[in-house]
XYZ file of C-alpha atoms in Angstrom:
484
model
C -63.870 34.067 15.423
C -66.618 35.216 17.585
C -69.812 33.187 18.718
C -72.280 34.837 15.514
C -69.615 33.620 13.183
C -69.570 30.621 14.371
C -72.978 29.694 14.578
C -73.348 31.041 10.796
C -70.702 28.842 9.909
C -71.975 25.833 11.386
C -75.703 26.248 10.269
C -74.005 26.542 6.682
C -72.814 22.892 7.180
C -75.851 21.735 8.637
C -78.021 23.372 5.722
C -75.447 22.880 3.066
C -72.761 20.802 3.904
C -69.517 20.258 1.386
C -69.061 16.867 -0.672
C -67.413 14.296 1.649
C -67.743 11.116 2.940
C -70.835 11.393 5.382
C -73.634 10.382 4.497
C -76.106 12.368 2.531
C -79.218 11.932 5.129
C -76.850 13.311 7.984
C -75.638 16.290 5.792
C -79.485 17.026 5.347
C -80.622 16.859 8.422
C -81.857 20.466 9.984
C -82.667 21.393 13.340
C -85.582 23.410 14.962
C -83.566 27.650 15.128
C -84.516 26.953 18.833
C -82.718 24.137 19.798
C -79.757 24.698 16.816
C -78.988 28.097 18.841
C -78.546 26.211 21.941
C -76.502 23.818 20.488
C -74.404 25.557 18.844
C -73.390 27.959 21.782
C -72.691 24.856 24.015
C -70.842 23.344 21.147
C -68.657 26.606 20.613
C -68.108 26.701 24.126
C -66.618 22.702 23.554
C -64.789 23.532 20.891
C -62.827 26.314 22.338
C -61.849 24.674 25.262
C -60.789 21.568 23.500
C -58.979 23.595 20.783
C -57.050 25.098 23.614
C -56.117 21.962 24.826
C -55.492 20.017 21.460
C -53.422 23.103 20.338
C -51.166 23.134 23.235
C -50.566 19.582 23.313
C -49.489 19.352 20.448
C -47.312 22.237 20.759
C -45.548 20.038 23.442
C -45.067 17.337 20.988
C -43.357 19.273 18.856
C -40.773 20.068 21.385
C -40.367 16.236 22.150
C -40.502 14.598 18.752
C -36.597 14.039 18.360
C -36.167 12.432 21.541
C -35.382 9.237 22.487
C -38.854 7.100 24.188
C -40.588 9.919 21.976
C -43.420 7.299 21.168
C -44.263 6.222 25.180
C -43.681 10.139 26.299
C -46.361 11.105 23.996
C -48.479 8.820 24.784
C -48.339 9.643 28.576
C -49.005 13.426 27.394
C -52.147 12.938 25.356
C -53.674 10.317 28.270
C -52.619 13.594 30.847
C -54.086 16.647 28.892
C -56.643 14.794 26.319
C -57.447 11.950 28.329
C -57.355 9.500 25.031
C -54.084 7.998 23.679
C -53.003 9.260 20.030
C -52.142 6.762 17.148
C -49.263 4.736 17.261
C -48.240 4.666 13.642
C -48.358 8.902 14.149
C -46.270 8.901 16.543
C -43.660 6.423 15.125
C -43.661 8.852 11.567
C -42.786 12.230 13.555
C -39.411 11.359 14.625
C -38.418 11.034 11.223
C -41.445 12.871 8.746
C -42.191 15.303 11.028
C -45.420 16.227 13.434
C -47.800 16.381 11.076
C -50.158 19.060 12.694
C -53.051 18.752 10.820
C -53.336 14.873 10.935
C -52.918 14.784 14.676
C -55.479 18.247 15.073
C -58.439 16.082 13.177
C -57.790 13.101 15.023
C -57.931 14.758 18.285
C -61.422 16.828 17.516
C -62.700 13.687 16.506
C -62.178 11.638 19.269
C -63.019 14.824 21.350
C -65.624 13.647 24.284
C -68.373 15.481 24.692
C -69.499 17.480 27.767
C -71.800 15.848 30.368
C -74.830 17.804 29.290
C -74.568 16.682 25.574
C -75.062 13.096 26.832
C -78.707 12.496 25.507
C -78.506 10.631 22.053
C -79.759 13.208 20.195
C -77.116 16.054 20.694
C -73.736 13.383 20.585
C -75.239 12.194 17.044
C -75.757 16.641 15.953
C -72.278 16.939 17.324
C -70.895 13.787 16.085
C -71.853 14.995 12.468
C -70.541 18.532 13.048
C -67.064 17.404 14.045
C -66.682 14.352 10.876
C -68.201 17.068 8.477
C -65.052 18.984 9.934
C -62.587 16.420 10.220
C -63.502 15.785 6.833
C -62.930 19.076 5.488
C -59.723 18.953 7.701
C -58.422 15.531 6.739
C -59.366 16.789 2.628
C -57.040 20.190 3.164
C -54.766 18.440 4.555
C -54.021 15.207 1.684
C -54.845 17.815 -0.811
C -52.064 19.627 -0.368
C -49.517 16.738 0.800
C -51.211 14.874 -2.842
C -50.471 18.263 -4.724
C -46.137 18.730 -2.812
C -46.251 14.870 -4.173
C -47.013 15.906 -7.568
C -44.413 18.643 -7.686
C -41.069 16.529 -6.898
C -39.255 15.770 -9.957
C -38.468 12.404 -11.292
C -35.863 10.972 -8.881
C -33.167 9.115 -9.461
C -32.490 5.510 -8.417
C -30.586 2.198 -8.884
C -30.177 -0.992 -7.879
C -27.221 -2.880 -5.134
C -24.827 -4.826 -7.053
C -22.664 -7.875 -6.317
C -18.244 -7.626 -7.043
C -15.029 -8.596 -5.296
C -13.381 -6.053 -3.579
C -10.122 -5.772 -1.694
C -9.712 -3.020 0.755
C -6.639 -2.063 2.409
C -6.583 -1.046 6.081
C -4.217 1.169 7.299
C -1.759 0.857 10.031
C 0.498 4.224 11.093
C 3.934 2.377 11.055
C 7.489 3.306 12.104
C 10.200 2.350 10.331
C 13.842 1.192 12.097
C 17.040 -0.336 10.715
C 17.520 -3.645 12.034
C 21.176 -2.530 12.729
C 21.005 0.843 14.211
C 23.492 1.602 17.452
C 24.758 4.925 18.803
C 28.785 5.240 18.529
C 30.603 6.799 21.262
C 34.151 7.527 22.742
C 34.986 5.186 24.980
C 38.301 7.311 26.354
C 38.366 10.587 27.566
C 40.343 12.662 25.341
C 40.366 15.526 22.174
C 38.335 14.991 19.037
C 41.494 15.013 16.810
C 40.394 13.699 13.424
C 37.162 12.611 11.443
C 37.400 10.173 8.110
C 33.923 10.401 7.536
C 30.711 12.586 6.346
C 26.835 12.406 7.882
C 25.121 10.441 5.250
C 28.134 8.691 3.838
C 27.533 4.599 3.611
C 30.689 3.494 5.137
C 32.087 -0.245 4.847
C 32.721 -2.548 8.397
C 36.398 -1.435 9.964
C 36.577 1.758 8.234
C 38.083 4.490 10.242
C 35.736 7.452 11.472
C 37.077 9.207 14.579
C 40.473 9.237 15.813
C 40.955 10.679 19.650
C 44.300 12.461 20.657
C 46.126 9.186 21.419
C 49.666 10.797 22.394
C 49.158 10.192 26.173
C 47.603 6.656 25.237
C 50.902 5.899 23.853
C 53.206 7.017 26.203
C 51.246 4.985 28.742
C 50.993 2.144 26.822
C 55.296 2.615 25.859
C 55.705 2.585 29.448
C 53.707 -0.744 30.255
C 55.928 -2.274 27.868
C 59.299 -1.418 29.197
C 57.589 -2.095 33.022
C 57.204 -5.827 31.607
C 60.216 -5.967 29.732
C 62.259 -5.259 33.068
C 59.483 -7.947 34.521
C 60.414 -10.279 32.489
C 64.589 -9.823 33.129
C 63.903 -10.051 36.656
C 62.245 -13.742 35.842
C 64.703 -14.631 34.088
C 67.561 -13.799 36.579
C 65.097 -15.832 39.427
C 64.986 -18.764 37.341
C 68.470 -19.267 36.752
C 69.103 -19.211 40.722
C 66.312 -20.974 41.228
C 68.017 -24.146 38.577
C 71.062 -23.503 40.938
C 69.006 -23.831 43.890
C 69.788 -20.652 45.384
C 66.683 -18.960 45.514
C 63.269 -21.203 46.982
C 60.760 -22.070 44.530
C 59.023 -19.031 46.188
C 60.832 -16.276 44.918
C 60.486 -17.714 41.181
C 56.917 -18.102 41.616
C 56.857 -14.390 42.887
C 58.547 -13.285 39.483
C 56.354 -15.164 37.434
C 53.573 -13.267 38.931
C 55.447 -9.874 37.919
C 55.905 -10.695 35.089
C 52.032 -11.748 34.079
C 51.061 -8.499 35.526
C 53.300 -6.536 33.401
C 52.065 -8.223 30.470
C 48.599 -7.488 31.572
C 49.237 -4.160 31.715
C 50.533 -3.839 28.362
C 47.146 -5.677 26.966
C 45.233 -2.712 28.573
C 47.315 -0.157 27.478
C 47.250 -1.399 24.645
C 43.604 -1.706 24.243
C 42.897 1.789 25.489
C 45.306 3.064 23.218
C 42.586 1.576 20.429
C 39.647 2.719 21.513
C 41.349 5.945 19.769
C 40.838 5.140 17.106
C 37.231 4.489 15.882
C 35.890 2.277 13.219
C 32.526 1.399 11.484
C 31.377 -2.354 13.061
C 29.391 -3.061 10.062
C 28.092 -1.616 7.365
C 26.206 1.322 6.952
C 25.125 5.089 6.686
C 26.371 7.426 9.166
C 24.271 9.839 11.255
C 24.677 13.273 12.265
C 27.573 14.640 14.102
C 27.238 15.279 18.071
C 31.040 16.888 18.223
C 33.144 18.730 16.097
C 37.487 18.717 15.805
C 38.547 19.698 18.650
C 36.038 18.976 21.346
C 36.927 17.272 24.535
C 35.012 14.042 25.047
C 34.445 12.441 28.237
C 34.413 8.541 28.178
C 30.706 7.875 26.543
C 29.968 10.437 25.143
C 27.677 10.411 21.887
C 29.733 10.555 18.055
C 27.033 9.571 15.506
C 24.678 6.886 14.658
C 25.306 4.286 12.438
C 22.527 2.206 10.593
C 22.379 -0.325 8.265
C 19.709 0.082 5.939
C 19.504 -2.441 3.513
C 16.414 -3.867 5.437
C 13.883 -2.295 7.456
C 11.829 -3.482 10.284
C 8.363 -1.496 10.281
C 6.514 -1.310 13.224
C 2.471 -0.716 13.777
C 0.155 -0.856 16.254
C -3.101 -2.798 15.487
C -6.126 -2.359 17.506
C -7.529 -5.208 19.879
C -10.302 -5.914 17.700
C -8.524 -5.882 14.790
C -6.178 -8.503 16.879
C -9.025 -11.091 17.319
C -10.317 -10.829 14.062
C -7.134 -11.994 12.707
C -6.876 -14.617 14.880
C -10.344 -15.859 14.669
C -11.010 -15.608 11.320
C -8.134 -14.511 9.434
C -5.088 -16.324 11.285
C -2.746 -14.583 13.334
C -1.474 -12.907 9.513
C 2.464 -13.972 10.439
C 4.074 -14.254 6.783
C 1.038 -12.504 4.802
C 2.382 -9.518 2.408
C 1.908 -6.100 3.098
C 2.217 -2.727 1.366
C 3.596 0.746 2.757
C 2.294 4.022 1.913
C 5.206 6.531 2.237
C 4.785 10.159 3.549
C 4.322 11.579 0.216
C 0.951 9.573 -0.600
C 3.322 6.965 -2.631
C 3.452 3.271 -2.380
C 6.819 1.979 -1.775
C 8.138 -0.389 -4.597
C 8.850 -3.313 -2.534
C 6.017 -5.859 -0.932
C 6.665 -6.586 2.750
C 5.983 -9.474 5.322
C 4.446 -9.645 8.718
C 7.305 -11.141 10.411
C 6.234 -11.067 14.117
C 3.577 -10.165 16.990
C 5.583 -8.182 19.171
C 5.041 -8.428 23.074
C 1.791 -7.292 24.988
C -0.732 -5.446 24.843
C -0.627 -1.770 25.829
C -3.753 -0.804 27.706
C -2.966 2.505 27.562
C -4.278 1.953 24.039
C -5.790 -1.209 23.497
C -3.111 -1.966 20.798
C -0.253 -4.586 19.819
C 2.409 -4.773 17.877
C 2.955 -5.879 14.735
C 6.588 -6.109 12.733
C 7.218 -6.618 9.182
C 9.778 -6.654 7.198
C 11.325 -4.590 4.412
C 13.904 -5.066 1.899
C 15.666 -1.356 1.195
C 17.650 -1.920 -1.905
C 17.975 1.601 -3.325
C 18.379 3.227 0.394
C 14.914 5.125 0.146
C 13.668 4.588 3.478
C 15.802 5.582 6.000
C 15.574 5.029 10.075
C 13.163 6.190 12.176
C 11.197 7.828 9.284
C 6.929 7.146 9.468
C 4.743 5.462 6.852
C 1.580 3.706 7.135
C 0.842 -0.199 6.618
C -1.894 -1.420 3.755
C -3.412 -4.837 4.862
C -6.018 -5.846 2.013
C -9.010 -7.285 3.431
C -10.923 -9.286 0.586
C -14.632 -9.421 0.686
C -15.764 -11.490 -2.135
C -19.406 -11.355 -4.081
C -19.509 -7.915 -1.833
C -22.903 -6.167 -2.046
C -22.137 -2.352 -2.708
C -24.317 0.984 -2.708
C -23.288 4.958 -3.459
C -22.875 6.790 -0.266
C -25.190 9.114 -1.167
C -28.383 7.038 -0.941
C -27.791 6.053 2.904
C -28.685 8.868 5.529
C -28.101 8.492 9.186
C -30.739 8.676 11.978
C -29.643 8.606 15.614
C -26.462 6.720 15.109
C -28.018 4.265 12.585
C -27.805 3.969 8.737
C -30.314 4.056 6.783
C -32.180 3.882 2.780
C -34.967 4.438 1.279
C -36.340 1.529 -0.524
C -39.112 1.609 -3.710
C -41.779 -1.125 -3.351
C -43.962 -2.499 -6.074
C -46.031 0.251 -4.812
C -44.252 2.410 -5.678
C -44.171 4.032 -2.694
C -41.307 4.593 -0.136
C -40.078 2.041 2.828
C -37.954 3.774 5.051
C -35.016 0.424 5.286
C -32.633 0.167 8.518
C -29.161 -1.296 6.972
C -25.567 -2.471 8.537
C -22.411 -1.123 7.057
C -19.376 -3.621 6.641
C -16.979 -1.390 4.966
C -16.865 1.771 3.181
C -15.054 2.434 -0.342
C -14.903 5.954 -1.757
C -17.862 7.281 -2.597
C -19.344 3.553 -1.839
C -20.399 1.525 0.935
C -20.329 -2.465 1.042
C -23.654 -3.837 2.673
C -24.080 -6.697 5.462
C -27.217 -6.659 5.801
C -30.240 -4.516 4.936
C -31.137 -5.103 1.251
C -30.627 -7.578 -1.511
C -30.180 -6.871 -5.140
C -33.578 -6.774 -6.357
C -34.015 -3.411 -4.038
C -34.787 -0.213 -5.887
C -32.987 2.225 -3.454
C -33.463 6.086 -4.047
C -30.393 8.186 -4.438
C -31.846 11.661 -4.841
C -34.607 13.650 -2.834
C -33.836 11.536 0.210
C -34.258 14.948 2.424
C -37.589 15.783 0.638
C -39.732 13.248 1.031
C -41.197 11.034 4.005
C -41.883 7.106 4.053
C -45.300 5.884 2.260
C -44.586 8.740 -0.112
C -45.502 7.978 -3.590
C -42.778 8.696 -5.720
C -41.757 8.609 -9.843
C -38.483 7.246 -10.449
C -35.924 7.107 -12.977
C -34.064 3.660 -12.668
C -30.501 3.851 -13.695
C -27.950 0.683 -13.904
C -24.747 1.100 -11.383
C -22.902 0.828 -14.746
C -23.803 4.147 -15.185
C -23.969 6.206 -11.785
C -20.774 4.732 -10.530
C -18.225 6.865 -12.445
C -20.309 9.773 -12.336
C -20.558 10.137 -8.634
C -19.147 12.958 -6.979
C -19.109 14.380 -3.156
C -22.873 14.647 -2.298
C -24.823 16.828 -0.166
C -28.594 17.542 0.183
């Protein structure tokens, strides 16, 4: 816009000025063409350098209105480059409605000063009445259309919190082990020579399972018995001299001692020649092979597993604050039931019991350990298979919400709230647990709150808004996976 234009512009205010707010003997007042020329090139010389200024402020604003300290930063940019502070409640609005250009732009030309040679009382009150009549139009453009995107949302949806007990599980990842569980393994060097049983096959205690090439085992153990069989000749024959008194107490003594050593020998022959021959020490299911007919086995080295499955410890690892909870307002949970979620999704059958608090803490993950116990009656679970723990956690007269009506600003949760206005309150809220599709509510909102469900990304608070009230009874089973 050039300077003709806008000095026909502004004389068309001056002469006919637009319904607004200022009063009518302002709007009529006319000035000499004289002195309304000069004023209106020093005022278009005002203008354009405060437009400059106003514009690129709040261009800066815009690039800042996210941040964290947006409120003091902008502040401390309007006192720099306008040399007046904008509105608090503005500024407080943008990080969440958005910078709404206009409203700041009319605010800022009318607090505009004026230049030093505008000081005499005459010009500031032309001037003053130029900029409201603008500010005016400005502010009018501005609501008009904000009234008119008000008018065009739909009816939106909303309900009210409601009160119920709920029980909510929390999970635990769990391992499960067989309280009896060892590793069997030869205990003689020798060949694999026979195997009585199957992987997988439940075996009973003292059943045979490997047998080890015991031919040399026998011969040894053959010859430790004749060694103390000749032993025990030779203390015979010493004893009867020695009841003759021809041999000294001594040489019995000596004899004796043979003889105990023979028969030790035999014991350990005897023993070795057992080891053999390998049998279940309780009952159980057998593991996997580690050596086939045939193999050579040094002493130790691994056969199978064998596990007893009829009960099942399952181990998890709670987190520390889970920990103190339990012990500060919960107890330490030893004997409470427990559920277990199987790999498949499916709930095992059988209830559980915490049955210990095992050991330390690991700091590697801020966790301890909890065991419970399983009964295993139809051999489902087997050893060293996963699963995950369900503690219930009751929260009773629990005040609940849909999911959908919270949104989340910097970390924080938050609804928006219908007053008897009718208009919208923007409400922070604390989340104590979440449900699908549904949160439960510590604090934030009681159950005469009408909270919005729908729109939430289309409108700003202090909106006026039409809403269609629906009972929980209804938009509970009808909620679905929400987006907006």
């Amino acid at each position: 816009m050039n300077k003709t234009e806008n000095s026909s512009v502004a004389a068309e205010l001056f002469v006919d000025p637009p319904s607004t707010d200022v009063p009518n003997q302002a709007c009529k007042h006319s000035l000499a063409n004289t002195e309304l020329n000069e004023f209106l090139y020093i005022y278009e010389e005002f203008i354009r350098s405060r437009f400059s200024a106003i514009k690129n402020t709040i261009k800066t604003l815009s690039i800042y209105q996210h941040d964290l300290g947006f409120v003091t930063h902008a502040k401390s940019i309007a006192i720099d480059r306008l040399h007046y502070e904008l509105p608090a409640n503005l500024l407080e609005d943008s990080w969440v409605a958005g910078l709404r250009k206009c409203v700041y732009f009319s605010y800022a030309q009318q607090n505009a000063l004026p230049p030093d040679n505008l000081n005499d009382r005459k010009m500031i009150t032309k001037l003053s009445v130029v900029l409201s009549l603008i500010a005016a139009l400005f502010l009018n453009g501005c609501n008009h259309a904000e009234h008119e995107t008000h008018h065009e949302l739909p009816k939106l949806e909303a309900t009210t919190p409601f009160r119920k007990d709920v029980s909510l599980p929390r999970q635990y990842v769990g391992l499960i082990e067989a309280i009896m569980h060892i590793e069997i393994r030869a205990l003689e060097k020798g060949y694999l020579e026979r195997i009585f049983v199957d992987e997988g096959q439940w075996i009973k205690k003292g059943q045979p399972m490997f047998e080890l090439m015991a031919k040399v085992y026998q011969a040894e153990f053959e010859t430790a018995k004749a060694e103390a069989q000749f032993a025990k000749i030779e203390y015979l024959n010493t004893k009867g001299l020695a009841d003759e008194n021809i041999v000294s107490p001594n040489e019995l003594a000596l004899a004796k001692a043979k003889l105990d050593k023979a028969n030790a020998k035999v014991m350990l022959m005897q023993t070795r020649l057992g080891f053999t021959d390998i049998r279940a020490p309780f009952d159980g299911i057998m593991g996997r092979f580690h050596a086939r007919i045939g193999s050579l086995l040094n002493e130790g080295d691994l056969l199978t597993e064998l596990s007893d499955i009829r009960q099942l410890w399952v181990y998890f690892n709670v987190p520390e604050a889970d920990y103190l909870n339990f012990k500060m307002e919960e107890g330490d949970k030893l004997g409470e039931a427990v559920q277990l979620k199987m790999a498949n999704g499916e709930i095992y059958e059988h209830t559980g019991v915490i049955e210990r608090i095992v050991g330390d803490f690991d700091n590697s993950f801020g966790t301890i350990q909890f065991r419970a116990l399983f009964p295993n009656p139809d051999k489902i679970l087997r050893h060293d298979e996963t699963g995950t723990i369900l503690l219930t956690k009751h929260y009773p007269n629990a005040l609940i919400i849909p999911q959908k009506a919270v949104f989340e600003i910097m970390d924080k949760n938050y609804v928006y709230v219908i007053n008897e206005e009718e208009k919208l309150e923007q409400r922070l809220i604390h989340i104590e647990a979440e449900m699908t599709k549904l949160f439960l509510i510590k604090e934030g909102l009681d159950e005469s709150d009408r909270v919005l469900l729908e729109g939430i990304r289309r409108v700003s608070p202090g909106d006026k808004v039409s809403i269609n009230l629906r009972p929980h009874e209804e938009i509970v089973p009808e909620l679905e996976l929400y987006t907006e």
